[in-house]
Amino acid sequence: MSKNKLKKFAEMETYTHVFQLSYNELAAGATFDLKGRWHEHFFGNTNPIVIELGCGRGEYTIGLAERFPDKNFIGIDIKGARMWTGATQAHERNMRNVAFVRTGINAINHFFAPGEVAEIWITFPDPQMKKVGKRLVSTDFLRLYEQILAPGGHINLKTDSQFLFTYACAVADINHLPTHVRTDNVYATHADDDVLTIKTYYESQWLARGITIKYLQFGITHQADWQEPDIEIPFDEYRSYGRQKRSELTAGK
């Protein structure tokens, strides 16, 4: 591990708004003290809690927190070195409505009580084109989100991937989930939306390559039997390119 990463990890250990608990620790019986008590024991208010899954550098967590001081935001990711960027910004700006949790997304029910989360953002996840169970909008994950999402809460998916967007729409349709917004080109349909035009590091890269950004907002209704769509979806060819080919595409823009 590089000295730079070690330095970042050491700094985050000193941040009172960053929490780290590994899946192995949870599997061994460790408990997270703030579960069900985020409002009174960390944020000190009853404002809605919004989480960003796979937050990366925290651009959306920070951007949303700046725009909505009357809400609380928590970025979640397993990659601590990336998370350091957003965590440090929140620390330096003394942002009181921001926290970060370093853990795997499949463990989030250990960190939030039923109904504790008002809204979920999923920003530019790996589409996992060959592994259904690892897609963050698969029915396996929706079952998990259903445990923590408050009644009337909704999920926001923002992605470059036509594959993942098509799949997510199919999941919503086959399970009769209420869809609030569905667009395959955010900057053509919502160019004036101050929230949807927040750009992450990866989003800027995709835009530079001429790839459109897709967005789906949908709710979760209780399903007795979640259904996976049985459809063939073309893979995103550009995601199959090697690093050299992707570099050539970027250089050509």
Short mmCIF file of C-alpha atoms in Angstrom, two decimals:
data_model
loop_
_atom_site.label_atom_id
_atom_site.label_comp_id
_atom_site.label_asym_id
_atom_site.label_seq_id
_atom_site.Cartn_x
_atom_site.Cartn_y
_atom_site.Cartn_z
CA MET A 1 0.00 0.00 0.00
CA SER A 2 1.37 3.44 -0.96
CA LYS A 3 2.39 6.01 1.65
CA ASN A 4 -0.22 8.38 0.17
CA LYS A 5 -3.02 5.90 0.84
CA LEU A 6 -1.75 5.23 4.34
CA LYS A 7 -1.71 8.96 5.00
CA LYS A 8 -5.29 9.31 3.78
CA PHE A 9 -6.47 6.42 5.94
CA ALA A 10 -4.72 7.92 8.96
CA GLU A 11 -6.35 11.29 8.35
CA MET A 12 -9.80 9.75 8.06
CA GLU A 13 -9.31 8.03 11.39
CA THR A 14 -9.28 11.51 12.94
CA TYR A 15 -12.50 12.65 11.23
CA THR A 16 -15.50 12.48 13.53
CA HIS A 17 -17.88 12.30 10.55
CA VAL A 18 -16.27 9.17 9.04
CA PHE A 19 -17.19 5.69 10.25
CA GLN A 20 -15.43 2.48 9.25
CA LEU A 21 -16.61 -1.03 10.06
CA SER A 22 -15.64 -3.95 7.84
CA TYR A 23 -17.94 -6.75 6.76
CA ASN A 24 -15.70 -9.19 8.65
CA GLU A 25 -16.17 -7.19 11.84
CA LEU A 26 -19.92 -7.18 11.31
CA ALA A 27 -19.94 -10.91 10.57
CA ALA A 28 -18.07 -11.46 13.83
CA GLY A 29 -20.88 -9.77 15.74
CA ALA A 30 -19.79 -6.12 15.86
CA THR A 31 -22.64 -3.61 15.98
CA PHE A 32 -22.84 -0.05 14.72
CA ASP A 33 -23.94 2.27 17.52
CA LEU A 34 -25.60 4.86 15.30
CA LYS A 35 -28.00 2.39 13.63
CA GLY A 36 -31.46 3.78 14.26
CA ARG A 37 -29.98 6.77 16.08
CA TRP A 38 -28.39 8.88 13.34
CA HIS A 39 -30.81 11.76 13.92
CA GLU A 40 -30.40 12.22 17.64
CA HIS A 41 -26.82 11.03 18.17
CA PHE A 42 -25.00 12.39 15.14
CA PHE A 43 -26.90 14.99 13.12
CA GLY A 44 -28.83 16.43 16.07
CA ASN A 45 -31.97 17.02 14.01
CA THR A 46 -34.88 15.15 12.44
CA ASN A 47 -34.11 16.14 8.85
CA PRO A 48 -34.43 13.41 6.18
CA ILE A 49 -31.41 11.17 5.66
CA VAL A 50 -30.20 10.65 2.09
CA ILE A 51 -27.48 8.11 1.28
CA GLU A 52 -25.21 7.81 -1.75
CA LEU A 53 -24.11 4.25 -2.52
CA GLY A 54 -20.71 3.83 -4.15
CA CYS A 55 -20.02 7.49 -3.46
CA GLY A 56 -16.44 7.40 -4.78
CA ARG A 57 -14.93 10.84 -4.19
CA GLY A 58 -18.17 12.08 -2.72
CA GLU A 59 -19.06 14.65 -5.36
CA TYR A 60 -22.78 13.96 -5.12
CA THR A 61 -22.80 13.66 -1.34
CA ILE A 62 -21.07 17.04 -1.00
CA GLY A 63 -22.99 18.67 -3.86
CA LEU A 64 -26.38 17.63 -2.49
CA ALA A 65 -25.44 18.63 1.06
CA GLU A 66 -24.52 22.13 -0.14
CA ARG A 67 -27.81 22.50 -2.02
CA PHE A 68 -30.04 21.06 0.71
CA PRO A 69 -28.92 22.19 4.19
CA ASP A 70 -32.28 20.96 5.51
CA LYS A 71 -31.35 17.33 4.76
CA ASN A 72 -28.63 14.99 6.02
CA PHE A 73 -26.32 13.14 3.60
CA ILE A 74 -24.20 10.03 4.05
CA GLY A 75 -21.77 8.75 1.42
CA ILE A 76 -21.01 5.03 1.45
CA ASP A 77 -18.15 3.25 -0.31
CA ILE A 78 -15.64 0.48 0.32
CA LYS A 79 -12.80 2.48 -1.28
CA GLY A 80 -11.37 4.60 1.51
CA ALA A 81 -8.71 6.36 -0.57
CA ARG A 82 -11.41 7.74 -2.89
CA MET A 83 -13.75 8.64 -0.06
CA TRP A 84 -10.99 10.72 1.54
CA THR A 85 -11.56 13.49 -1.03
CA GLY A 86 -15.18 14.13 -0.07
CA ALA A 87 -14.57 13.47 3.60
CA THR A 88 -11.76 16.02 3.66
CA GLN A 89 -13.90 18.63 1.86
CA ALA A 90 -16.67 18.16 4.41
CA HIS A 91 -14.13 18.44 7.23
CA GLU A 92 -12.51 21.60 5.87
CA ARG A 93 -15.88 23.25 5.19
CA ASN A 94 -17.21 22.22 8.61
CA MET A 95 -20.31 20.71 6.99
CA ARG A 96 -22.69 19.55 9.72
CA ASN A 97 -25.07 17.63 7.47
CA VAL A 98 -22.53 15.21 5.99
CA ALA A 99 -21.11 11.85 7.06
CA PHE A 100 -19.28 9.01 5.35
CA VAL A 101 -19.33 5.27 6.00
CA ARG A 102 -16.64 2.96 4.69
CA THR A 103 -18.20 -0.46 4.18
CA GLY A 104 -19.57 -2.79 1.52
CA ILE A 105 -22.99 -1.88 0.16
CA ASN A 106 -24.28 -5.37 0.91
CA ALA A 107 -23.83 -4.52 4.60
CA ILE A 108 -25.84 -1.29 4.76
CA ASN A 109 -28.68 -2.86 6.76
CA HIS A 110 -26.16 -3.05 9.63
CA PHE A 111 -25.90 0.75 9.60
CA PHE A 112 -29.51 1.87 9.18
CA ALA A 113 -32.72 0.86 10.91
CA PRO A 114 -35.98 0.13 9.03
CA GLY A 115 -37.37 3.36 7.56
CA GLU A 116 -34.37 5.45 8.62
CA VAL A 117 -33.38 6.44 5.06
CA ALA A 118 -35.56 8.82 3.03
CA GLU A 119 -33.76 8.60 -0.31
CA ILE A 120 -30.99 6.64 -2.05
CA TRP A 121 -28.61 7.82 -4.79
CA ILE A 122 -26.63 5.35 -6.91
CA THR A 123 -24.16 7.25 -9.04
CA PHE A 124 -22.18 5.65 -11.87
CA PRO A 125 -21.85 2.13 -10.47
CA ASP A 126 -20.12 -0.68 -12.32
CA PRO A 127 -22.93 -2.07 -14.53
CA GLN A 128 -21.75 -5.64 -13.82
CA MET A 129 -22.89 -6.75 -17.26
CA LYS A 130 -22.04 -10.41 -16.59
CA LYS A 131 -23.08 -10.65 -12.92
CA VAL A 132 -26.75 -9.94 -12.18
CA GLY A 133 -26.41 -10.33 -8.43
CA LYS A 134 -23.75 -7.61 -8.24
CA ARG A 135 -25.79 -4.94 -10.04
CA LEU A 136 -26.78 -2.31 -7.49
CA VAL A 137 -30.32 -2.20 -8.90
CA SER A 138 -30.83 -5.97 -9.01
CA THR A 139 -33.71 -7.44 -7.03
CA ASP A 140 -31.21 -8.75 -4.46
CA PHE A 141 -30.16 -5.19 -3.66
CA LEU A 142 -33.71 -3.82 -3.89
CA ARG A 143 -34.71 -6.25 -1.16
CA LEU A 144 -31.91 -4.78 0.93
CA TYR A 145 -32.92 -1.17 0.21
CA GLU A 146 -36.53 -2.02 1.04
CA GLN A 147 -35.43 -2.81 4.60
CA ILE A 148 -34.08 0.68 5.30
CA LEU A 149 -36.07 2.97 2.99
CA ALA A 150 -38.91 4.97 4.52
CA PRO A 151 -42.43 4.67 3.07
CA GLY A 152 -42.65 6.93 0.03
CA GLY A 153 -38.86 7.00 -0.33
CA HIS A 154 -37.26 6.64 -3.71
CA ILE A 155 -34.08 5.59 -5.50
CA ASN A 156 -32.07 7.68 -7.98
CA LEU A 157 -29.86 5.93 -10.52
CA LYS A 158 -27.50 8.04 -12.61
CA THR A 159 -25.36 6.14 -15.11
CA ASP A 160 -23.44 6.30 -18.36
CA SER A 161 -24.33 2.68 -19.08
CA GLN A 162 -27.14 2.01 -21.55
CA PHE A 163 -26.97 -1.61 -20.43
CA LEU A 164 -27.58 -0.80 -16.77
CA PHE A 165 -30.22 1.83 -17.56
CA THR A 166 -32.15 -0.64 -19.74
CA TYR A 167 -31.87 -3.30 -17.06
CA ALA A 168 -33.01 -0.95 -14.26
CA CYS A 169 -36.02 0.19 -16.29
CA ALA A 170 -36.93 -3.44 -16.94
CA VAL A 171 -36.68 -4.26 -13.22
CA ALA A 172 -38.94 -1.32 -12.38
CA ASP A 173 -41.46 -2.26 -15.07
CA ILE A 174 -41.74 -5.97 -14.34
CA ASN A 175 -42.14 -5.30 -10.62
CA HIS A 176 -44.61 -2.44 -11.20
CA LEU A 177 -42.47 0.04 -9.30
CA PRO A 178 -43.59 3.68 -9.54
CA THR A 179 -41.29 5.54 -11.92
CA HIS A 180 -41.02 9.31 -11.39
CA VAL A 181 -38.33 10.28 -13.91
CA ARG A 182 -36.86 8.29 -16.80
CA THR A 183 -34.47 9.86 -19.31
CA ASP A 184 -31.69 8.48 -21.48
CA ASN A 185 -30.04 11.89 -21.87
CA VAL A 186 -29.98 14.07 -18.76
CA TYR A 187 -28.30 17.02 -20.43
CA ALA A 188 -30.88 17.09 -23.21
CA THR A 189 -33.94 16.84 -20.96
CA HIS A 190 -32.80 18.32 -17.62
CA ALA A 191 -30.02 20.75 -18.52
CA ASP A 192 -31.35 23.33 -16.05
CA ASP A 193 -31.71 20.90 -13.15
CA ASP A 194 -29.21 21.96 -10.49
CA VAL A 195 -29.23 18.50 -8.92
CA LEU A 196 -29.06 16.25 -11.96
CA THR A 197 -26.20 18.26 -13.45
CA ILE A 198 -23.86 17.73 -10.52
CA LYS A 199 -20.88 16.02 -12.14
CA THR A 200 -18.80 13.26 -10.62
CA TYR A 201 -15.24 12.49 -11.66
CA TYR A 202 -16.37 9.51 -13.73
CA GLU A 203 -19.29 11.37 -15.25
CA SER A 204 -16.94 14.03 -16.59
CA GLN A 205 -14.88 11.31 -18.23
CA TRP A 206 -17.90 9.74 -19.93
CA LEU A 207 -19.17 13.11 -21.13
CA ALA A 208 -15.75 13.88 -22.59
CA ARG A 209 -16.10 10.73 -24.69
CA GLY A 210 -19.49 11.78 -26.00
CA ILE A 211 -21.44 9.27 -23.94
CA THR A 212 -24.89 10.37 -22.80
CA ILE A 213 -25.90 10.26 -19.14
CA LYS A 214 -29.03 8.35 -18.13
CA TYR A 215 -31.22 8.86 -15.07
CA LEU A 216 -34.00 6.85 -13.46
CA GLN A 217 -35.90 7.78 -10.31
CA PHE A 218 -38.27 5.18 -8.94
CA GLY A 219 -39.98 4.14 -5.73
CA ILE A 220 -40.05 0.80 -3.97
CA THR A 221 -43.29 -0.98 -3.18
CA HIS A 222 -43.32 -4.13 -1.10
CA GLN A 223 -43.02 -7.20 -3.30
CA ALA A 224 -44.07 -10.65 -2.14
CA ASP A 225 -42.05 -12.10 -4.99
CA TRP A 226 -39.46 -9.90 -6.69
CA GLN A 227 -38.99 -10.72 -10.36
CA GLU A 228 -35.83 -10.45 -12.43
CA PRO A 229 -36.42 -9.43 -16.08
CA ASP A 230 -35.69 -12.16 -18.61
CA ILE A 231 -34.40 -10.04 -21.48
CA GLU A 232 -31.33 -9.84 -23.68
CA ILE A 233 -29.53 -6.51 -23.36
CA PRO A 234 -26.61 -5.52 -25.63
CA PHE A 235 -23.40 -4.91 -23.69
CA ASP A 236 -21.82 -1.46 -23.60
CA GLU A 237 -19.04 -1.97 -26.12
CA TYR A 238 -16.89 0.88 -24.83
CA ARG A 239 -16.74 -0.75 -21.40
CA SER A 240 -15.27 -3.86 -23.00
CA TYR A 241 -12.31 -1.95 -24.41
CA GLY A 242 -8.91 -2.29 -22.82
CA ARG A 243 -7.26 0.66 -21.10
CA GLN A 244 -5.22 1.56 -24.21
CA LYS A 245 -8.32 1.66 -26.42
CA ARG A 246 -10.22 3.79 -23.90
CA SER A 247 -7.27 6.19 -23.79
CA GLU A 248 -7.36 6.48 -27.57
CA LEU A 249 -11.07 7.32 -27.45
CA THR A 250 -10.44 10.00 -24.85
CA ALA A 251 -7.55 11.47 -26.82
CA GLY A 252 -9.70 11.68 -29.93
CA LYS A 253 -12.26 13.94 -28.28
#
